[in-house]
Each structure stands twice: as C-alpha cells, then as structure tokens.
CSV table of C-alpha atoms in Angstrom, one decimal:
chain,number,residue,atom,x,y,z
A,278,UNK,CA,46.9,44.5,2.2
A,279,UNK,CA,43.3,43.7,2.7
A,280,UNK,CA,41.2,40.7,2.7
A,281,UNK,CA,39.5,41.3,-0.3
A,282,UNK,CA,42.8,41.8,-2.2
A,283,UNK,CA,44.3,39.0,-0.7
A,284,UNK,CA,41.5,36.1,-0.6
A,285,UNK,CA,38.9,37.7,-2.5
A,286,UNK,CA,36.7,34.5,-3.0
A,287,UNK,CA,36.6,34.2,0.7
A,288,UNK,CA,35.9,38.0,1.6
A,289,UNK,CA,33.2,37.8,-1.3
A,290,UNK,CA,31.3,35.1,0.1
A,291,UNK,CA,27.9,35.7,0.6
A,292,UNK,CA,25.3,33.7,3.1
A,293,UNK,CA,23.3,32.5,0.2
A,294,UNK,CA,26.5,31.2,-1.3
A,295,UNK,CA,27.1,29.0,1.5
A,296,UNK,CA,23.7,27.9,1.7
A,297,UNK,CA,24.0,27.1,-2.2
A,298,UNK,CA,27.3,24.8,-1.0
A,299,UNK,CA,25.5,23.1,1.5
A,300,UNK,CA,22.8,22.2,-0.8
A,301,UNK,CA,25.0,21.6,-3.5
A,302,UNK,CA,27.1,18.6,-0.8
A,303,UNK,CA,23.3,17.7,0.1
A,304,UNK,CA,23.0,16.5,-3.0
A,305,UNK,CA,26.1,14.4,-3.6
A,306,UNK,CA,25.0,13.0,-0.9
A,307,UNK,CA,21.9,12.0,-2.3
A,308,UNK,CA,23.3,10.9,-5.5
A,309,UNK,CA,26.0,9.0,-3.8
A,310,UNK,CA,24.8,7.3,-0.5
A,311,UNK,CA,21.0,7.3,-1.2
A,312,UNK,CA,21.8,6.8,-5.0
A,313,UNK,CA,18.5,9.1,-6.3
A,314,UNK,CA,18.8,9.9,-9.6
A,315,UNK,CA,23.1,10.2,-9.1
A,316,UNK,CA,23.5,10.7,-12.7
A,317,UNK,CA,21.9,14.2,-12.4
A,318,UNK,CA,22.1,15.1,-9.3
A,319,UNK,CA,25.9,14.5,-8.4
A,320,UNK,CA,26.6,17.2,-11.4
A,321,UNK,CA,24.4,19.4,-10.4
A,322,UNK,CA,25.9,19.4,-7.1
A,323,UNK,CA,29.3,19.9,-8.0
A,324,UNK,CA,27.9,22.4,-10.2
A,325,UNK,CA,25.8,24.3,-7.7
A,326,UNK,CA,29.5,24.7,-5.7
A,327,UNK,CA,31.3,25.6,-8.4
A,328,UNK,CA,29.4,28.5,-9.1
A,329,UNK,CA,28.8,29.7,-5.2
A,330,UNK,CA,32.2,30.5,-5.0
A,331,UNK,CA,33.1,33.8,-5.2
A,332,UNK,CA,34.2,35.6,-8.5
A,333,UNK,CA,34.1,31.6,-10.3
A,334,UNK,CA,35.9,31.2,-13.2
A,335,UNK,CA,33.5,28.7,-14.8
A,336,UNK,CA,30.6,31.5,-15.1
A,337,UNK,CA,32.8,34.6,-16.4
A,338,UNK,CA,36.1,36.0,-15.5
A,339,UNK,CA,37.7,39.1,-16.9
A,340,UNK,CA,34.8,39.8,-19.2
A,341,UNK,CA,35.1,36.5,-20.6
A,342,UNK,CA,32.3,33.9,-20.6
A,343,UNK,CA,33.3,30.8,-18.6
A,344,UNK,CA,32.7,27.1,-19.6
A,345,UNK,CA,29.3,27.0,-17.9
A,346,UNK,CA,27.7,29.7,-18.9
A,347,UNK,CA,28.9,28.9,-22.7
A,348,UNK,CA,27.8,25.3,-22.2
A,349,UNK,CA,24.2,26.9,-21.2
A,350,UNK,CA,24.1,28.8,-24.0
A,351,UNK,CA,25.4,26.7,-26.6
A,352,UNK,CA,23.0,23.3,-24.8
A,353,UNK,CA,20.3,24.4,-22.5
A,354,UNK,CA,19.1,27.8,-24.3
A,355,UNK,CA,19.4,25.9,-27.6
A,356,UNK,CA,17.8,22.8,-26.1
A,357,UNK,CA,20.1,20.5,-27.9
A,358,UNK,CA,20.9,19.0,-24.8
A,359,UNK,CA,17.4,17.6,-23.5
A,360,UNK,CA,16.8,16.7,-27.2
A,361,UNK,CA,19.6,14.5,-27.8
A,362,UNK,CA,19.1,12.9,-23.9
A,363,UNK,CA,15.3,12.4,-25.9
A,364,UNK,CA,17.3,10.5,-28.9
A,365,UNK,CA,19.1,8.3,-25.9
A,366,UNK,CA,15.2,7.8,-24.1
A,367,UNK,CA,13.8,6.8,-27.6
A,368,UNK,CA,16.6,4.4,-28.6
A,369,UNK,CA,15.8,2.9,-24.9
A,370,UNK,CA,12.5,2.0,-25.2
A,371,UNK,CA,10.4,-0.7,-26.2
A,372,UNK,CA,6.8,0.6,-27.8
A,373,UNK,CA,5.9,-3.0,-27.9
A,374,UNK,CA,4.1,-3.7,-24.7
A,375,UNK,CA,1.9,-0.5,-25.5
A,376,UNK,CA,0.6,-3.3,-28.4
A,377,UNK,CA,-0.2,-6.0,-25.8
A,378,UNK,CA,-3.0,-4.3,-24.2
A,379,UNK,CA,-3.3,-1.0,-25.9
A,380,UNK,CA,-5.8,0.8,-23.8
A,381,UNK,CA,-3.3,1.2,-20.7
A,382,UNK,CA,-2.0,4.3,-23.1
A,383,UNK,CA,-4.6,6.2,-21.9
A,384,UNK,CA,-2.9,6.3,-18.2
A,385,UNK,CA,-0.2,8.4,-19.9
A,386,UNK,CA,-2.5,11.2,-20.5
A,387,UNK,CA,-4.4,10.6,-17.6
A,388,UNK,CA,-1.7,10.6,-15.0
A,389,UNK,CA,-0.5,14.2,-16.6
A,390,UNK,CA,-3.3,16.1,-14.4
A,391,UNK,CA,-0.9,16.9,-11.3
A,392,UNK,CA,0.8,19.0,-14.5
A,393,UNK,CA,-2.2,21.2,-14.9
A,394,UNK,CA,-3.5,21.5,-11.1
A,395,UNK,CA,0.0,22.7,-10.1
A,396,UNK,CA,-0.5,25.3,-13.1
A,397,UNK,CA,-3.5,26.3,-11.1
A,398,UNK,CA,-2.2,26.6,-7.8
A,399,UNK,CA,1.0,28.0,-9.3
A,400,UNK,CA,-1.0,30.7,-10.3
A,401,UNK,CA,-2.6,30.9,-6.6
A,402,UNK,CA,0.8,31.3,-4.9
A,403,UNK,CA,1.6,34.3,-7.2
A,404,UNK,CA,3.6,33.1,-10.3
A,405,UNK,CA,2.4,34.3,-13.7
A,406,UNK,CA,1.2,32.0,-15.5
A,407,UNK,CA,4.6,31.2,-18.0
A,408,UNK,CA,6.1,30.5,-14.5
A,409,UNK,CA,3.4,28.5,-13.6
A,410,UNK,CA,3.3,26.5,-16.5
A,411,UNK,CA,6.8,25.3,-16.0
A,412,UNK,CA,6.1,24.7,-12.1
A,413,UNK,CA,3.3,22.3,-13.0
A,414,UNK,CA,5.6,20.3,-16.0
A,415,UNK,CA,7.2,19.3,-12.9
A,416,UNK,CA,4.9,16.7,-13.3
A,417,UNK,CA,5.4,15.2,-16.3
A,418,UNK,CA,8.4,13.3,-13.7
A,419,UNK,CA,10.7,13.7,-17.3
A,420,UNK,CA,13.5,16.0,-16.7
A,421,UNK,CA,14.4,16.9,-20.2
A,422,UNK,CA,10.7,17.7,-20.8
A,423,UNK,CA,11.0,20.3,-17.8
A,424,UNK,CA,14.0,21.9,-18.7
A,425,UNK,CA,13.0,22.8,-22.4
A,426,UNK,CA,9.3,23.9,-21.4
A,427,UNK,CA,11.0,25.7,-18.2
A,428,UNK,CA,13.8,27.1,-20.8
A,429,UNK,CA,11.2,28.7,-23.0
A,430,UNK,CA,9.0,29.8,-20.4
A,431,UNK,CA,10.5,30.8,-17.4
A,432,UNK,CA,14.5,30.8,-17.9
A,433,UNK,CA,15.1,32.6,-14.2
A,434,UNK,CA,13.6,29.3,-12.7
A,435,UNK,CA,15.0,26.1,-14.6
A,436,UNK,CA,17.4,25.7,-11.3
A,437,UNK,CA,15.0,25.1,-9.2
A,438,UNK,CA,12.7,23.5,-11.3
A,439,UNK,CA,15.1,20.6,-12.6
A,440,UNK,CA,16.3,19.9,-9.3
A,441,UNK,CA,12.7,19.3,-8.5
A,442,UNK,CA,12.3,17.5,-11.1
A,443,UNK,CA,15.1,15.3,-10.8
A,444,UNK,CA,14.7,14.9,-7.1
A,445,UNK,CA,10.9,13.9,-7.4
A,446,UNK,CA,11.5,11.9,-9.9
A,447,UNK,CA,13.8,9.9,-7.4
A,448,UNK,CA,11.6,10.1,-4.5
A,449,UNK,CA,8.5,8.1,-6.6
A,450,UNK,CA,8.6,5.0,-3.9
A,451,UNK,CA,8.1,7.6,-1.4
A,452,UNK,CA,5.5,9.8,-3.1
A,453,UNK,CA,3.4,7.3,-4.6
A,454,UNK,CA,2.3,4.5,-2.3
A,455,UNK,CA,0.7,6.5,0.4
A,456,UNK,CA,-1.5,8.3,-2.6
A,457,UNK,CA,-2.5,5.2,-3.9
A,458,UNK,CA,-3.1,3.5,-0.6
A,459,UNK,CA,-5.3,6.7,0.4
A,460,UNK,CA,-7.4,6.3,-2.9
A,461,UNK,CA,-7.8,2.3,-3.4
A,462,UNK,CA,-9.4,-0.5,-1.5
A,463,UNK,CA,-7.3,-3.7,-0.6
A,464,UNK,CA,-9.8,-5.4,-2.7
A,465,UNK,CA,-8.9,-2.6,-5.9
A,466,UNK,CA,-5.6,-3.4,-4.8
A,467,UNK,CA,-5.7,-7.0,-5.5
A,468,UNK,CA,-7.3,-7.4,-8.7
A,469,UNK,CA,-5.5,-9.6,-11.5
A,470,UNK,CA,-5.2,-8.4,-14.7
A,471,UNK,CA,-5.2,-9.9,-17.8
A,472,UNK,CA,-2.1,-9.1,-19.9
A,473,UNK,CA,-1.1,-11.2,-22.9
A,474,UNK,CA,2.7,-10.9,-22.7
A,475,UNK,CA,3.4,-13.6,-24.9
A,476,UNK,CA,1.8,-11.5,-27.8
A,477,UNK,CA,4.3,-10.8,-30.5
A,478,UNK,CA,4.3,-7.7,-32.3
A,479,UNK,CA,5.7,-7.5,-36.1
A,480,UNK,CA,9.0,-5.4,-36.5
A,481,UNK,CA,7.1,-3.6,-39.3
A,482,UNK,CA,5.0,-2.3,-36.5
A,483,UNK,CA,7.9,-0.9,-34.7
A,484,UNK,CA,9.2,0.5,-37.6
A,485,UNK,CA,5.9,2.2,-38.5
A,486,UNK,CA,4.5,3.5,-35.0
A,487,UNK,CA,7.6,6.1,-34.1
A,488,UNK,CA,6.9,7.5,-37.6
A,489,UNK,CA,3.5,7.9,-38.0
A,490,UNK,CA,3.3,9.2,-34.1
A,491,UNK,CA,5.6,11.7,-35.1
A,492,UNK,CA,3.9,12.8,-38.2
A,493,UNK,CA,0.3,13.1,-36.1
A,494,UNK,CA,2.2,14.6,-33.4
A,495,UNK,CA,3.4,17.2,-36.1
A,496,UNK,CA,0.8,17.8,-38.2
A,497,UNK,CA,-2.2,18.9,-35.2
A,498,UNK,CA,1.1,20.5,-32.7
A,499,UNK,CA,4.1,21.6,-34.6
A,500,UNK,CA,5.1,22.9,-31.1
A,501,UNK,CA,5.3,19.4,-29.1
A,502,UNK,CA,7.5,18.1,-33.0
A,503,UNK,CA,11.2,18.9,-31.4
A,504,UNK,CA,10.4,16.8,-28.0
A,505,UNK,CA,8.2,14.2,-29.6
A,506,UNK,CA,10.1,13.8,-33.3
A,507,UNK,CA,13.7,13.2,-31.4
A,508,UNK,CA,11.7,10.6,-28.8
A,509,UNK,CA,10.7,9.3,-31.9
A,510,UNK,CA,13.8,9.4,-34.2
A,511,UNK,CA,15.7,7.8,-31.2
A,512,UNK,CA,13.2,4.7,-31.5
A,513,UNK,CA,13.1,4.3,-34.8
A,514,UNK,CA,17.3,3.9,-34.8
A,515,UNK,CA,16.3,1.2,-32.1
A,516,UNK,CA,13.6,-0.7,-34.0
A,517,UNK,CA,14.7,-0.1,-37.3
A,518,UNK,CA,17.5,-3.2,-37.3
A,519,UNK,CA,20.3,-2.1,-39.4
A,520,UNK,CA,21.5,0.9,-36.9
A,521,UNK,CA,22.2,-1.5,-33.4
A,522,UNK,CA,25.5,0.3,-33.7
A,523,UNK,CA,24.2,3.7,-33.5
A,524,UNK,CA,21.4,2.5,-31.1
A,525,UNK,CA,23.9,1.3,-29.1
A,526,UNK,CA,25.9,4.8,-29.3
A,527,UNK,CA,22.3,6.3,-28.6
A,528,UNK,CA,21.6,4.8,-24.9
A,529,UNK,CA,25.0,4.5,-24.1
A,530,UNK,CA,27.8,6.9,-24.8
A,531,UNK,CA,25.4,9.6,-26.1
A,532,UNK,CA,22.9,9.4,-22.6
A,533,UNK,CA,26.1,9.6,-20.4
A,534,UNK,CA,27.9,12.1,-22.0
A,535,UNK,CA,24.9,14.6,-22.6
A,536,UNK,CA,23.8,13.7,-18.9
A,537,UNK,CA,27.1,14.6,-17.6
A,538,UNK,CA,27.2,18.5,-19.3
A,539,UNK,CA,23.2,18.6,-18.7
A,540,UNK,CA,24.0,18.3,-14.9
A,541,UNK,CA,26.7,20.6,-14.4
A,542,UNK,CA,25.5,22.9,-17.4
A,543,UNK,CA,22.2,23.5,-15.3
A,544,UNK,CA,23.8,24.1,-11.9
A,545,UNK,CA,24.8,26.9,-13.5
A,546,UNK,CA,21.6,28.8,-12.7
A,547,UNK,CA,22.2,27.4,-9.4
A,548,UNK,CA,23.8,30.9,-8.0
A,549,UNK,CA,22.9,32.3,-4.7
A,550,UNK,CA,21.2,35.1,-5.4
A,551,UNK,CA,18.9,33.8,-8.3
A,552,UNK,CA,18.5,30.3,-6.2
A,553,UNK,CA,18.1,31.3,-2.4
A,554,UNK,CA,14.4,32.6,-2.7
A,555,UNK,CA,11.1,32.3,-0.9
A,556,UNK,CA,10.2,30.8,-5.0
A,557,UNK,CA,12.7,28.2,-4.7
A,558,UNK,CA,10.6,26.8,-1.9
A,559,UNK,CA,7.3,27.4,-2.7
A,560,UNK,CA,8.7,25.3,-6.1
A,561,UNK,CA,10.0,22.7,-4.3
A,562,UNK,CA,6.4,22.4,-2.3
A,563,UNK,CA,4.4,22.4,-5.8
A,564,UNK,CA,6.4,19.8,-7.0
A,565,UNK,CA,5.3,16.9,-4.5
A,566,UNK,CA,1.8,18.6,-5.1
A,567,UNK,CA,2.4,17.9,-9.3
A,568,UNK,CA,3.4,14.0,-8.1
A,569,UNK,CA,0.7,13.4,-6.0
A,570,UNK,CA,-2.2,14.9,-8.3
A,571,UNK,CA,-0.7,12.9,-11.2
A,572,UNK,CA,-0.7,9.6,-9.0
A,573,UNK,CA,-4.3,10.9,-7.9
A,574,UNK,CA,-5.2,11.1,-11.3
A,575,UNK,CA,-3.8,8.1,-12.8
A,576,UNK,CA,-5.5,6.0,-9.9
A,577,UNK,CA,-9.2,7.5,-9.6
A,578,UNK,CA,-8.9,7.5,-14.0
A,579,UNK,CA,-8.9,3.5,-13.8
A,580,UNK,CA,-11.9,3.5,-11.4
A,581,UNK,CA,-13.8,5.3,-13.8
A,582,UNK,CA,-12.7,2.9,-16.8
A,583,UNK,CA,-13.4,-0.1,-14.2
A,584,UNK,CA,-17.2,1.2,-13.9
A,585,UNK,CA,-17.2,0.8,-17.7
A,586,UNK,CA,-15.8,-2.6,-18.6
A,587,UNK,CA,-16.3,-6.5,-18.0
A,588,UNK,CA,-15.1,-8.0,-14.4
A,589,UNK,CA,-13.2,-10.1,-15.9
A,590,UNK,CA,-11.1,-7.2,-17.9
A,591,UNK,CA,-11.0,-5.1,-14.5
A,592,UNK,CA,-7.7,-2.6,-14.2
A,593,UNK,CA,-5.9,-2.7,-11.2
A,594,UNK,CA,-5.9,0.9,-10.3
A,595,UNK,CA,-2.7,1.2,-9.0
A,596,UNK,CA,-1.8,1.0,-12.3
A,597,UNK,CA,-2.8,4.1,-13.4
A,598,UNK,CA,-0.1,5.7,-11.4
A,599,UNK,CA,2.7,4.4,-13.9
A,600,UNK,CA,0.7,6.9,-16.2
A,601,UNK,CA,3.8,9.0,-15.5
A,602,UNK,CA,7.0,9.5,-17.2
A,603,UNK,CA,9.9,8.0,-14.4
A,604,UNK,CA,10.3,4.9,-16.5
A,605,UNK,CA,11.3,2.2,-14.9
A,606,UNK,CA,10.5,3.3,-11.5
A,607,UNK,CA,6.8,4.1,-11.1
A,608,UNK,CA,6.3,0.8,-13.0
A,609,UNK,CA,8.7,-1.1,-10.4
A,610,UNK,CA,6.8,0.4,-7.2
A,611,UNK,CA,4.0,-0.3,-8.6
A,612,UNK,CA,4.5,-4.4,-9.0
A,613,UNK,CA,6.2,-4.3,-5.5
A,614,UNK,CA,2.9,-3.0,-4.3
A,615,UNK,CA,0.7,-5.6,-6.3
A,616,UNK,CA,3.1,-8.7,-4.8
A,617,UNK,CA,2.6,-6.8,-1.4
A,618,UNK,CA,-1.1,-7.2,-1.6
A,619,UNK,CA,-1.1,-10.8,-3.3
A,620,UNK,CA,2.4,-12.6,-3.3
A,621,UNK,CA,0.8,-13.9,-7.0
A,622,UNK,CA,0.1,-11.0,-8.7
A,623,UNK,CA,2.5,-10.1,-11.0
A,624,UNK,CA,1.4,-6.3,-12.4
A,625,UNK,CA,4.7,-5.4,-13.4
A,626,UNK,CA,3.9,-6.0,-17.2
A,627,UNK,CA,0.6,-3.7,-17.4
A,628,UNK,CA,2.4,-1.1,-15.5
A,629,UNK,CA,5.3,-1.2,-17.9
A,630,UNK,CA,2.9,-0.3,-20.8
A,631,UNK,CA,1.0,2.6,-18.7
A,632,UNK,CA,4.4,3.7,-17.8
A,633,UNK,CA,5.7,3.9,-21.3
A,634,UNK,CA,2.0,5.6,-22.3
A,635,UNK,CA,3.3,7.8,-19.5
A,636,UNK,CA,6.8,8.9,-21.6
A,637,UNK,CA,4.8,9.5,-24.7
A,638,UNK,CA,2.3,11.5,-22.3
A,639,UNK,CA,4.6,13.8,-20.9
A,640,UNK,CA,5.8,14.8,-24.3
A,641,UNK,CA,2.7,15.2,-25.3
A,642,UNK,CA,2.0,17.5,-22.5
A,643,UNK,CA,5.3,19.5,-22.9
A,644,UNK,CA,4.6,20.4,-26.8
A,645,UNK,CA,0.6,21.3,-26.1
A,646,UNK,CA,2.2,23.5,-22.9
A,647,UNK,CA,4.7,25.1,-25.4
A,648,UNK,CA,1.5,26.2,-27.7
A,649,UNK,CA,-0.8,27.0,-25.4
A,650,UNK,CA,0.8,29.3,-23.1
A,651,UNK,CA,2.5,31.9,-25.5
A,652,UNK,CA,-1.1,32.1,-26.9
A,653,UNK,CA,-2.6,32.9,-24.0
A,654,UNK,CA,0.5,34.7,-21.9
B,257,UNK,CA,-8.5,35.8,-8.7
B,258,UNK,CA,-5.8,36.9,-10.7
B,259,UNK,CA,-6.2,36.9,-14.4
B,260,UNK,CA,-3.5,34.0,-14.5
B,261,UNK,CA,-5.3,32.0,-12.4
B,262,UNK,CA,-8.5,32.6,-15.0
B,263,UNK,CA,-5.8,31.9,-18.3
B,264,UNK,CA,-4.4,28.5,-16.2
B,265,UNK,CA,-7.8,27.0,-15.9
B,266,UNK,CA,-8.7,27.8,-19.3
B,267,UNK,CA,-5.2,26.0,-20.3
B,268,UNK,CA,-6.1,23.5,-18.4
B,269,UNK,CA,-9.0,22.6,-19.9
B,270,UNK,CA,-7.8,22.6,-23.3
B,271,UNK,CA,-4.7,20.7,-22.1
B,272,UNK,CA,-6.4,17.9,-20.5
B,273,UNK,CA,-8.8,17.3,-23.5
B,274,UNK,CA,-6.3,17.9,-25.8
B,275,UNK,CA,-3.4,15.1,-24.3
B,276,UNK,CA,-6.6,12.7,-24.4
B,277,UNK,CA,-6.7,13.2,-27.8
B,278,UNK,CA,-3.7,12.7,-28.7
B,279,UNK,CA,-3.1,9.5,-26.6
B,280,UNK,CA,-6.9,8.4,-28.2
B,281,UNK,CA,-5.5,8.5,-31.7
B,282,UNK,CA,-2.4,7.0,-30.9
B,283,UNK,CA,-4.3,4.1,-29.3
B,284,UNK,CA,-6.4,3.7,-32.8
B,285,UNK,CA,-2.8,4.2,-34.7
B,286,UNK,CA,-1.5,1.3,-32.3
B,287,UNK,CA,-4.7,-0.7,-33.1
B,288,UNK,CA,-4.6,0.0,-36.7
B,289,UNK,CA,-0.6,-0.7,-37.4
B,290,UNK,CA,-0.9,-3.8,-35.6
B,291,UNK,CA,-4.1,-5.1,-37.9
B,292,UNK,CA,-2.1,-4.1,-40.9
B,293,UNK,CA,1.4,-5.5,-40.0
B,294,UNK,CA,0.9,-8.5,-37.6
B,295,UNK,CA,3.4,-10.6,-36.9
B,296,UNK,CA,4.2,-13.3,-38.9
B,297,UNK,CA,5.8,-16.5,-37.7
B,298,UNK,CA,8.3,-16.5,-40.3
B,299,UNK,CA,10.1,-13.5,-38.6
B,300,UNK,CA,11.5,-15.4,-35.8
C-alpha cells in the first residue's frame, strides 16, 4: 500500500501548507503571549491550520461543503457577520464626548488619508484598482469595515487583508509614536488642551444623533447605509434606555460569539495556495504604509487647524492620530505620550472624542469606497 | 502610469473631500441637536 493511500494528509502536504501552519502557530502566539488583538487572531490561527491540512474536512469532503466554507458563505459573503460585530461596536460606544468639543470630529476624516495613499501606491505595485481599494481600507484600522469593502471588492484577498488588519490594528503603540515623534515638536507635544469633560449632554441628544447620522448617511450614500445604519442601530439600543438588556446582549454575547465564527470563518481563505504569494507580502508592507499615512495625516491636519485658531484653544497634534478607528487604543497611546511629555497633561479625553470621530470616519470611508470604486472600476 | 493608478487618484480626490463632508455636517448635526436638546438638570 502506498503513502498516499495510507496517510494521505501527510503525502498531500504541500510547502506552502506548512508555511500556512507556521503562520497560523505564529499567530497564537501573538494572540496568546503578546495578547494583540487575541480575539481575532487566535481563530484565525487555528483556522489558518485547519485548512493547511491536507484534503480538510472543514472546507469540503466528498463533494460536500464543510463547516467553513458554509460559514463563509452564509457570514462573510453575506456580510452578516461584520454587520452584527457593527451592532456590538455601536451598542459599545459613547457619542457623548464627540459633544464636548465637537470639532475633534474632523480628525476622523482626517486621519482616513493613509486609506487613499495606499490606494495610490496599491495601484503602483500592480493591483487593480478594486484590489487596491481594499489594500488601502486597511487603514481605516476597523476590521469589520475591511472585510466587507475587501468582500465586495476583492474576495481572493480578504485573508490577507484582515490579518493585516487585525494585526496593525494591534501593533498601534508600535506604529504610531515614532510617526508622531518624526512630525511634532516637544513644544507641539506639550500643549494643554482645553476639554470641558464635565459638560453633560441630554439623553434626547443621544437618542437623536445615531438616527439622524444614519438618515444623512443614507440619503447622500445609500452605499456606506449597511456599515453606518448597523453602527448606528447598535447605538441607538445603547442610548435609547429601555433596551440595557439587549444592549447588554449587543457588546457582550453577540461581540464574542460573532468574533469567534468571524475569526475561524475568515481563516478559511487562509489556504496555501491562495495565501503563500509575493501579494500577501506586498499587502502586508502597504498596510504599515496605510497606518503611518493616516497618523501622518491626522498629525500634520491639527497643525493646519492650529495656524487657524486662538493660542489658547491650540490642539495638541498628537491628537489627530486618534482620528483612526482602533478604539480604545490609539486614544490610550496617545495620553501615555502626552503624560510622557508633561507628567500633567492629561489628553486622554480629547483623544477619546477624535478616536470615536475616527469609528464614524472609517465607516464613512468604507461606504464612499463601496460607491466610488464600482463606478469607476 | 497605469490607468488604475490615474482612476485611484481621481477616487482619492473625491474620497477625501467627500469623508470631510460628511464628518462637516455631522459636526453642524452635533452642534445643532445639542442646541435643540440640552440637558436639563432635572434628568439626573
């Protein structure tokens, strides 16, 4: 009897099925020991060796479609699985620093520009431009936003493209200081900002901003209305007061058991032969470039408002690299930074609002994407 | 330059000016709602 009769997963394996296993441990690792982003990344791990073994069950077997590849048809290709992780983001966050100083919104569409010079470059490097589109939404540091724009536009790469994603999104710390430091004076670096945090907002307002954002949103881009109306709907359960239950349900039970299928669903993609690539690289490259542009961006967009407004109401322009969507993070790093530079200067307010302008922005970004690129492609 | 390239910057443009838009109007709709709905102290 032969090998392949005998232990056909083993005669069957492939180099670029081994390299997927070692990539796919590399990440556990990660998740576990380094703890970036282990909520995605450990799945998609496991995943990525669950489908490098030889003749898997979990992608097809006798003709048959396995569990993965109907979870990826029934969640990812439908994108009901980044829209309901949106209905868990919504029903996590709070709108109502946005109303304490309402210009720091404006980082959230500022910070989106390492979206749209990765686009560019993308294009540079070879991809067409529905690949490049969902290269640069790398950017927008908002996994679920990636995977639908990267589902509609370029299928073949939402592997690679949510693992950078994911991966970037955990590596902010590491991306973002140097950028700023490169970009901003010790004096920028240093500047107090003025922040009314003890402004109340009415729960009226709450109730009234996810709907009427939703209803802009829908009426000048239909497109952007499935990522921005489920953001939406999942704040409006929050704010709204007589749904805690189901807001509860929302961040907690909903998040982690969509999570958990999103991760392993998405390794699915993760085969050998579609993930081993030159691409895959050149991916993984444009993604620190999408971070570092929309830091860039963020950061040089407050010195332009600074040249515009009173000393006393100067923006510390490291905030303007919470503009993106990794919510808490960018925010976090951001304070550390500030309490680096002047044990007293406590930015971690401001940079929440910019950061959740950032969440809105990415959306934003995502829909106007959708639109634009099948109308140009 | 490829023609992609060409498309992307054109993309680019409009995507930039267009997310300012949007993030614009929102501000005025966060400035407005707040105006119309502030918060009273009998809700705490």
């Amino acid at each position: 009897m032969e090998l392949e009769q005998l232990l056909p997963a083993i005669a069957g394996m492939s180099w670029r099925n081994l390299i997927m296993i070692v990539i796919g441990l590399t990440l556990i690792f990660l998740a576990i020991k380094k703890q970036y982003e282990p909520t995605l990344l450990l799945p998609i791990g496991f995943g990525a060796i669950l489908v490098n073994i030889p003749f898997t069950a979990v992608l097809t077997q006798n003709g048959i479609e396995g569990p993965l590849n109907v979870f990826f048809e029934a969640g990812i290709a439908t994108e009901i699985f980044p829209l309901l992780i949106f209905v868990a983001i919504g029903a996590m966050i709070d709108f109502s620093p946005l109303f304490q100083r309402p210009i720091l919104l404006l980082f959230g569409a500022a910070a989106q520009f390492g979206i749209f010079m990765t686009m560019i470059l993308a294009t540079v490097c070879g991809f067409d431009i529905k690949q490049a589109a969902s290269i640069g939404i790398i950017g927008a540091a908002d996994g679920p936003t990636s995977i639908i724009v990267a589902t509609q536009l370029a299928r073949d790469l939402l592997g690679p493209i949510s693992v950078a994603a994911y991966s970037y999104m955990a590596l902010v710390p590491i991306i973002q200081p140097p950028v700023i430091k490169a970009l901003t004076s010790e004096k920028e670096r240093k500047i107090r900002m003025q922040f009314d945090a003890n402004k109340k907002v009415s729960r009226t307002t709450l109730i009234i901003f996810p709907i009427t954002v939703t209803i802009l949103a829908g009426l000048i881009a239909p497109s952007s209305l499935a990522l921005i109306g489920f953001l939406m709907f999942g704040n409006l359960i929050r704010e709204c007061g007589v749904l805690n239950s189901l807001s509860q349900t929302a961040q907690k039970e909903l998040a982690n058991l969509v999570t958990i299928l999103l991760g392993i669903t998405i390794a699915s993609t993760m085969t050998g032969e579609k993930f081993v690539q030159l691409s895959t690289l050149m991916i993984l490259g444009l993604g620190i470039v999408a971070f570092v542009f929309d830091t860039a961006g963020g950061v040089l967009f407050a010195k332009l408002i600074n040249k515009f407004i009173a000393k006393d109401k100067q923006i510390n322009p490291m905030i303007g690299a919470c503009g993106i969507s990794a919510f808490p993070m960018s925010a976090r790093v951001i304070h550390g930074m500030g309490l680096k530079e002047d044990k007293h200067n406590y930015l971690l307010m401001p940079a929440i609002s910019a950061n959740v302008g950032g969440q809105i922005g990415s959306v934003i970004v995502g829909g106007l994407i959708l639109l634009l690129v099948p109308l140009f492609a | 330059m490829s023609i992609d390239f060409y498309k992307a910057l054109e993309i680019s443009a409009i995507g930039i000016i267009g997310v300012f838009v949007f993030m614009t109007l929102f501000y005025f709709v966060i400035i407005g709602i707040d105006k119309l709905f502030p918060h009273k102290k009998e809700e705490e």
